């Protein structure tokens, strides 16, 4: 499903599967090929921590490695993790942050398979469709790939839109909490004095978070489209949104959502992974 937001709250438009929630289960297309079931008892894939904090310019190169090295092949879903497929080493600086990945290992004879979840700390935004009408519609940041997670260091050392890459180009980002006022973004003339259907812009949000990253420089990109009504959204934009299906992995922080989590991309065998990358987040604004 695609999220549609207006001044009355969240409405659900049943256009396509979204947030990795599926109505039917089929084999995980991102899992390593070669047959054989998951055999975590033979080898447990893990990294020093389940959440990796980019240190930005504080270090020249930031590499993390599997706790135990094993001969085989390493891969990850979704795209965005800069990983050596032979060693499993991950280059943090070259990886997309604010995303939770499923990292896979397969032995050379396909007899051993295991996987683990790994989060690259940072900010991201959910793809979706937002109706602004006369009310302000606010896009909330997702911190450390958990929906509803409070962003660390707000009003306590964290910096958002450093350098004004968003604000100076019309994207109304709150520099205190990284929330994006979509209605104000339109009022700023970002898409022209009289916006036309299909107008779109890309923005780069530079930020520093007062957490274990020690305020190391980080960034995320945002792509925003403008349309008058939902009927004006082009097939190409729907295809872009629908192409992200299944790429939000176990992003719910409510313990009661276990049934939903069981059919997300975080599930090794029962997920439907049709999407590839998560960047940039794709936001569609509707004026009515």
GROMACS .gro file of C-alpha atoms in nm:
model
  288
    1UNK     CA    1   0.000   0.000   0.000
    2UNK     CA    2   0.104   0.359  -0.060
    3UNK     CA    3   0.066   0.606   0.225
    4UNK     CA    4  -0.154   0.906   0.154
    5UNK     CA    5  -0.164   1.182   0.411
    6UNK     CA    6  -0.402   1.476   0.439
    7UNK     CA    7  -0.521   1.705   0.715
    8UNK     CA    8  -0.758   1.435   0.841
    9UNK     CA    9  -0.483   1.185   0.903
   10UNK     CA   10  -0.354   0.878   0.722
   11UNK     CA   11  -0.559   0.728   0.442
   12UNK     CA   12  -0.462   0.401   0.279
   13UNK     CA   13  -0.465   0.382  -0.097
   14UNK     CA   14  -0.449   0.016  -0.200
   15UNK     CA   15  -0.235   0.061  -0.508
   16UNK     CA   16   0.063  -0.164  -0.435
   17UNK     CA   17   0.240  -0.345  -0.156
   18UNK     CA   18   0.454  -0.102   0.044
   19UNK     CA   19   0.670  -0.099   0.355
   20UNK     CA   20   0.748  -0.461   0.278
   21UNK     CA   21   0.400  -0.578   0.382
   22UNK     CA   22   0.281  -0.862   0.160
   23UNK     CA   23  -0.054  -1.027   0.103
   24UNK     CA   24   0.102  -1.348  -0.020
   25UNK     CA   25   0.430  -1.521   0.052
   26UNK     CA   26   0.683  -1.626  -0.204
   27UNK     CA   27   1.051  -1.711  -0.198
   28UNK     CA   28   1.292  -1.432  -0.105
   29UNK     CA   29   1.438  -1.329  -0.440
   30UNK     CA   30   1.738  -1.164  -0.275
   31UNK     CA   31   1.849  -1.474  -0.083
   32UNK     CA   32   2.159  -1.656  -0.209
   33UNK     CA   33   2.089  -1.907  -0.482
   34UNK     CA   34   2.194  -2.270  -0.485
   35UNK     CA   35   1.930  -2.455  -0.283
   36UNK     CA   36   1.952  -2.583   0.072
   37UNK     CA   37   1.795  -2.430   0.378
   38UNK     CA   38   1.929  -2.180   0.625
   39UNK     CA   39   2.180  -2.353   0.853
   40UNK     CA   40   2.277  -2.096   1.117
   41UNK     CA   41   2.407  -2.362   1.354
   42UNK     CA   42   2.707  -2.429   1.131
   43UNK     CA   43   2.808  -2.064   1.106
   44UNK     CA   44   2.661  -1.758   1.272
   45UNK     CA   45   2.704  -1.444   1.064
   46UNK     CA   46   2.746  -1.133   1.279
   47UNK     CA   47   2.921  -0.798   1.294
   48UNK     CA   48   3.061  -0.615   1.599
   49UNK     CA   49   2.730  -0.432   1.642
   50UNK     CA   50   2.384  -0.446   1.486
   51UNK     CA   51   2.383  -0.067   1.440
   52UNK     CA   52   2.684   0.095   1.273
   53UNK     CA   53   2.744   0.465   1.330
   54UNK     CA   54   2.928   0.651   1.049
   55UNK     CA   55   3.206   0.866   1.191
   56UNK     CA   56   3.219   1.095   0.889
   57UNK     CA   57   3.532   1.301   0.840
   58UNK     CA   58   3.661   1.197   1.182
   59UNK     CA   59   3.823   0.891   1.019
   60UNK     CA   60   3.970   0.853   0.671
   61UNK     CA   61   3.832   0.503   0.616
   62UNK     CA   62   3.575   0.321   0.828
   63UNK     CA   63   3.562  -0.054   0.761
   64UNK     CA   64   3.369  -0.313   0.960
   65UNK     CA   65   3.425  -0.687   0.924
   66UNK     CA   66   3.232  -1.003   1.020
   67UNK     CA   67   3.313  -1.120   1.372
   68UNK     CA   68   3.419  -1.455   1.229
   69UNK     CA   69   3.570  -1.479   0.881
   70UNK     CA   70   3.441  -1.759   0.661
   71UNK     CA   71   3.514  -1.860   0.302
   72UNK     CA   72   3.212  -1.799   0.084
   73UNK     CA   73   3.005  -1.521  -0.066
   74UNK     CA   74   2.847  -1.222   0.108
   75UNK     CA   75   2.561  -1.015  -0.028
   76UNK     CA   76   2.302  -0.769   0.102
   77UNK     CA   77   1.952  -0.638   0.045
   78UNK     CA   78   1.847  -0.370  -0.035
   79UNK     CA   79   2.113  -0.212  -0.253
   80UNK     CA   80   2.330   0.054  -0.096
   81UNK     CA   81   2.571  -0.141   0.122
   82UNK     CA   82   2.932  -0.114  -0.005
   83UNK     CA   83   3.047  -0.464   0.081
   84UNK     CA   84   3.329  -0.690  -0.037
   85UNK     CA   85   3.148  -1.008  -0.152
   86UNK     CA   86   3.450  -1.225  -0.064
   87UNK     CA   87   3.537  -1.098   0.284
   88UNK     CA   88   3.209  -0.943   0.397
   89UNK     CA   89   3.396  -0.623   0.487
   90UNK     CA   90   3.177  -0.312   0.467
   91UNK     CA   91   3.299   0.035   0.376
   92UNK     CA   92   3.080   0.253   0.596
   93UNK     CA   93   3.165   0.584   0.424
   94UNK     CA   94   3.057   0.452   0.085
   95UNK     CA   95   2.733   0.290   0.208
   96UNK     CA   96   2.386   0.441   0.211
   97UNK     CA   97   2.296   0.530   0.569
   98UNK     CA   98   1.966   0.539   0.754
   99UNK     CA   99   1.879   0.193   0.618
  100UNK     CA  100   1.845  -0.153   0.767
  101UNK     CA  101   2.004  -0.424   0.554
  102UNK     CA  102   1.977  -0.801   0.547
  103UNK     CA  103   2.332  -0.936   0.498
  104UNK     CA  104   2.365  -1.290   0.364
  105UNK     CA  105   2.644  -1.547   0.370
  106UNK     CA  106   2.666  -1.859   0.153
  107UNK     CA  107   2.950  -2.110   0.174
  108UNK     CA  108   3.134  -2.213  -0.143
  109UNK     CA  109   2.951  -2.549  -0.153
  110UNK     CA  110   2.613  -2.391  -0.068
  111UNK     CA  111   2.589  -2.610   0.243
  112UNK     CA  112   2.599  -2.324   0.492
  113UNK     CA  113   2.375  -2.019   0.477
  114UNK     CA  114   2.302  -1.756   0.732
  115UNK     CA  115   2.198  -1.392   0.748
  116UNK     CA  116   2.185  -1.103   0.989
  117UNK     CA  117   2.022  -0.761   1.009
  118UNK     CA  118   2.255  -0.462   1.006
  119UNK     CA  119   2.151  -0.098   1.039
  120UNK     CA  120   2.360   0.189   0.901
  121UNK     CA  121   2.276   0.471   1.140
  122UNK     CA  122   2.133   0.794   1.003
  123UNK     CA  123   1.817   0.957   0.871
  124UNK     CA  124   1.580   0.847   0.599
  125UNK     CA  125   1.226   0.935   0.492
  126UNK     CA  126   0.943   0.705   0.385
  127UNK     CA  127   0.834   0.707   0.024
  128UNK     CA  128   0.470   0.810  -0.002
  129UNK     CA  129   0.193   1.036  -0.129
  130UNK     CA  130   0.098   1.339   0.080
  131UNK     CA  131  -0.215   1.555   0.035
  132UNK     CA  132  -0.153   1.904   0.165
  133UNK     CA  133  -0.480   2.092   0.097
  134UNK     CA  134  -0.493   2.397   0.325
  135UNK     CA  135  -0.320   2.227   0.613
  136UNK     CA  136   0.050   2.171   0.659
  137UNK     CA  137   0.166   1.822   0.582
  138UNK     CA  138   0.480   1.724   0.768
  139UNK     CA  139   0.727   1.458   0.661
  140UNK     CA  140   0.892   1.299   0.964
  141UNK     CA  141   1.246   1.162   0.953
  142UNK     CA  142   1.310   0.795   1.023
  143UNK     CA  143   1.608   0.752   1.255
  144UNK     CA  144   1.815   0.434   1.249
  145UNK     CA  145   1.557   0.265   1.024
  146UNK     CA  146   1.287   0.245   1.294
  147UNK     CA  147   0.959   0.422   1.225
  148UNK     CA  148   0.865   0.646   1.516
  149UNK     CA  149   1.214   0.635   1.666
  150UNK     CA  150   1.304   0.964   1.836
  151UNK     CA  151   1.598   1.129   1.663
  152UNK     CA  152   1.893   1.151   1.901
  153UNK     CA  153   2.029   1.488   2.006
  154UNK     CA  154   1.735   1.705   1.901
  155UNK     CA  155   1.793   2.041   2.071
  156UNK     CA  156   2.101   1.883   2.222
  157UNK     CA  157   2.383   1.910   1.971
  158UNK     CA  158   2.241   1.754   1.655
  159UNK     CA  159   2.254   1.970   1.341
  160UNK     CA  160   2.019   1.938   1.043
  161UNK     CA  161   2.044   2.090   0.694
  162UNK     CA  162   2.402   2.194   0.759
  163UNK     CA  163   2.504   2.433   0.483
  164UNK     CA  164   2.142   2.495   0.381
  165UNK     CA  165   2.133   2.249   0.092
  166UNK     CA  166   1.759   2.200   0.140
  167UNK     CA  167   1.641   2.530   0.281
  168UNK     CA  168   1.822   2.749   0.028
  169UNK     CA  169   1.657   2.552  -0.253
  170UNK     CA  170   1.303   2.575  -0.118
  171UNK     CA  171   1.272   2.250   0.076
  172UNK     CA  172   1.134   2.357   0.415
  173UNK     CA  173   1.339   2.145   0.655
  174UNK     CA  174   1.321   2.228   1.024
  175UNK     CA  175   1.686   2.269   1.123
  176UNK     CA  176   1.602   2.162   1.480
  177UNK     CA  177   1.444   1.821   1.413
  178UNK     CA  178   1.478   1.744   1.037
  179UNK     CA  179   1.101   1.742   0.978
  180UNK     CA  180   0.999   1.863   0.631
  181UNK     CA  181   0.698   2.094   0.594
  182UNK     CA  182   0.570   1.993   0.251
  183UNK     CA  183   0.300   2.261   0.231
  184UNK     CA  184   0.560   2.531   0.305
  185UNK     CA  185   0.790   2.375   0.047
  186UNK     CA  186   0.521   2.439  -0.217
  187UNK     CA  187   0.450   2.790  -0.082
  188UNK     CA  188   0.821   2.867  -0.111
  189UNK     CA  189   0.782   2.851  -0.489
  190UNK     CA  190   0.999   2.541  -0.507
  191UNK     CA  191   0.802   2.413  -0.806
  192UNK     CA  192   0.731   2.756  -0.954
  193UNK     CA  193   0.481   3.033  -0.883
  194UNK     CA  194   0.215   2.815  -1.045
  195UNK     CA  195   0.334   2.455  -1.003
  196UNK     CA  196   0.279   2.222  -1.294
  197UNK     CA  197   0.204   1.852  -1.278
  198UNK     CA  198   0.517   1.640  -1.263
  199UNK     CA  199   0.748   1.917  -1.143
  200UNK     CA  200   1.017   1.765  -0.924
  201UNK     CA  201   1.340   1.847  -0.744
  202UNK     CA  202   1.620   1.667  -0.565
  203UNK     CA  203   1.762   1.789  -0.236
  204UNK     CA  204   2.057   1.689  -0.019
  205UNK     CA  205   2.017   1.706   0.357
  206UNK     CA  206   2.350   1.725   0.540
  207UNK     CA  207   2.334   1.655   0.911
  208UNK     CA  208   2.528   1.570   1.224
  209UNK     CA  209   2.363   1.367   1.499
  210UNK     CA  210   2.473   1.375   1.861
  211UNK     CA  211   2.485   0.998   1.908
  212UNK     CA  212   2.755   0.732   1.880
  213UNK     CA  213   2.855   0.881   1.545
  214UNK     CA  214   3.006   1.164   1.753
  215UNK     CA  215   2.839   1.415   1.519
  216UNK     CA  216   3.029   1.283   1.218
  217UNK     CA  217   2.911   1.433   0.890
  218UNK     CA  218   2.630   1.239   0.722
  219UNK     CA  219   2.372   1.306   0.452
  220UNK     CA  220   2.061   1.181   0.280
  221UNK     CA  221   1.890   1.276  -0.042
  222UNK     CA  222   1.521   1.355  -0.094
  223UNK     CA  223   1.329   1.360  -0.423
  224UNK     CA  224   0.997   1.548  -0.424
  225UNK     CA  225   0.731   1.545  -0.698
  226UNK     CA  226   0.434   1.781  -0.730
  227UNK     CA  227   0.094   1.686  -0.874
  228UNK     CA  228  -0.247   1.852  -0.847
  229UNK     CA  229  -0.450   1.537  -0.780
  230UNK     CA  230  -0.382   1.169  -0.736
  231UNK     CA  231  -0.524   1.106  -1.083
  232UNK     CA  232  -0.248   1.323  -1.227
  233UNK     CA  233   0.033   1.106  -1.091
  234UNK     CA  234   0.205   0.952  -1.390
  235UNK     CA  235   0.257   0.578  -1.442
  236UNK     CA  236   0.631   0.641  -1.427
  237UNK     CA  237   0.607   0.786  -1.076
  238UNK     CA  238   0.379   0.504  -0.958
  239UNK     CA  239   0.631   0.260  -1.099
  240UNK     CA  240   0.907   0.436  -0.906
  241UNK     CA  241   0.711   0.411  -0.581
  242UNK     CA  242   0.605   0.054  -0.639
  243UNK     CA  243   0.962  -0.042  -0.724
  244UNK     CA  244   1.056   0.019  -0.360
  245UNK     CA  245   0.823  -0.259  -0.239
  246UNK     CA  246   0.972  -0.467   0.037
  247UNK     CA  247   1.279  -0.254   0.088
  248UNK     CA  248   1.187  -0.127   0.435
  249UNK     CA  249   1.312  -0.408   0.656
  250UNK     CA  250   1.147  -0.468   0.998
  251UNK     CA  251   1.102  -0.096   1.047
  252UNK     CA  252   0.825  -0.112   1.306
  253UNK     CA  253   0.905  -0.035   1.668
  254UNK     CA  254   0.573  -0.164   1.805
  255UNK     CA  255   0.618  -0.508   1.959
  256UNK     CA  256   0.258  -0.589   1.865
  257UNK     CA  257   0.350  -0.570   1.497
  258UNK     CA  258   0.517  -0.911   1.492
  259UNK     CA  259   0.265  -1.043   1.240
  260UNK     CA  260   0.350  -0.759   1.006
  261UNK     CA  261   0.722  -0.797   1.062
  262UNK     CA  262   0.700  -1.163   0.973
  263UNK     CA  263   0.613  -1.077   0.615
  264UNK     CA  264   0.860  -0.796   0.559
  265UNK     CA  265   1.192  -0.809   0.383
  266UNK     CA  266   1.345  -0.895   0.718
  267UNK     CA  267   1.203  -1.246   0.686
  268UNK     CA  268   1.452  -1.471   0.511
  269UNK     CA  269   1.209  -1.710   0.343
  270UNK     CA  270   0.869  -1.546   0.320
  271UNK     CA  271   0.929  -1.201   0.175
  272UNK     CA  272   0.851  -1.056  -0.164
  273UNK     CA  273   1.143  -0.836  -0.260
  274UNK     CA  274   1.060  -0.648  -0.577
  275UNK     CA  275   1.248  -0.330  -0.499
  276UNK     CA  276   1.616  -0.247  -0.521
  277UNK     CA  277   1.754   0.069  -0.361
  278UNK     CA  278   1.601   0.307  -0.111
  279UNK     CA  279   1.764   0.630  -0.223
  280UNK     CA  280   1.659   0.891  -0.270
  281UNK     CA  281   1.332   0.874  -0.077
  282UNK     CA  282   1.053   0.952  -0.323
  283UNK     CA  283   0.788   1.196  -0.195
  284UNK     CA  284   0.478   1.287  -0.396
  285UNK     CA  285   0.289   1.604  -0.299
  286UNK     CA  286  -0.078   1.646  -0.400
  287UNK     CA  287  -0.228   1.993  -0.379
  288UNK     CA  288  -0.583   1.859  -0.351
   0.00000   0.00000   0.00000
